[in-house]
């Protein structure tokens, strides 16, 4: 079905097509029609971060920033859903246009800028959803918050979403919020993780449950920085790491329409960079904490490669734009066969 719909969606502006797709998924769920578009995916449970995932293929953050479409997306067969990135206060993000398809490379460039309706709206949407599966919530900082006060925003979000999340992802790797990636530097990251870990323990005591923390990192790092990050993740007993976010590189898309747009590049062009980061992280971590692989998964073979590189789970986003819901089942089958 998606192969028939995709040409129509690709005639629309990318952001218009995005919202139309989410609204359609919500409508299908409300009418009990999700089974017509959702693949039948056998259970393939994996225990990661102390959580049991019904299958290892999840939705990456960014597609459903506000939790508007949790039920509709979950009905597609994902083993877990990650919503966000959310910030303490609502913000419009960067000016449009800010989302660009690169079909010849199966890539997408975005400079959305954490556009979202704020953490309180997200919590309300979670409370009104029917979903009982594993829900990750991805948190960030408001653009107006100075980088030296970024921890304040992460702590606000952490406190607010804690009771509603299966796990929480700390996004310090988007290229579309000014200076955000500075938080990946050793000193800044050490301080941020220290504060988050202390707050996690307080919240675990308060709520009577332990919610794992994961860190989402960029693909644009040298080996030494990856080593530093791995050491800090272990030092602070962070529960997981998501590798990777979008890239600033334009390798392979330099001469394509929209290839020179600013923002983060995702899809097939980031696949190898992401897998290389996963491979080094897994070697550095030696099983101390799991890696969740994301970036450039356009086929079942791509997903299996991420697992072979050392990931315990994978997430999809750009691949869904190009392949549709069938990609979920294909990835599950390839991982199970591997």
mmCIF file of N, CA and C in Angstrom, residues 103 186 308:
data_model
loop_
_atom_site.group_PDB
_atom_site.id
_atom_site.type_symbol
_atom_site.label_atom_id
_atom_site.label_comp_id
_atom_site.label_asym_id
_atom_site.label_seq_id
_atom_site.Cartn_x
_atom_site.Cartn_y
_atom_site.Cartn_z
ATOM 1 N N UNK A 103 15.823 12.258 -2.440
ATOM 2 C CA UNK A 103 15.445 10.908 -2.855
ATOM 3 C C UNK A 103 16.565 10.135 -3.550
ATOM 4 N N UNK A 186 34.103 16.651 27.144
ATOM 5 C CA UNK A 186 34.330 15.851 28.347
ATOM 6 C C UNK A 186 33.881 16.539 29.634
ATOM 7 N N UNK A 308 25.077 -6.659 14.355
ATOM 8 C CA UNK A 308 26.397 -7.293 14.237
ATOM 9 C C UNK A 308 27.513 -6.376 14.728
#
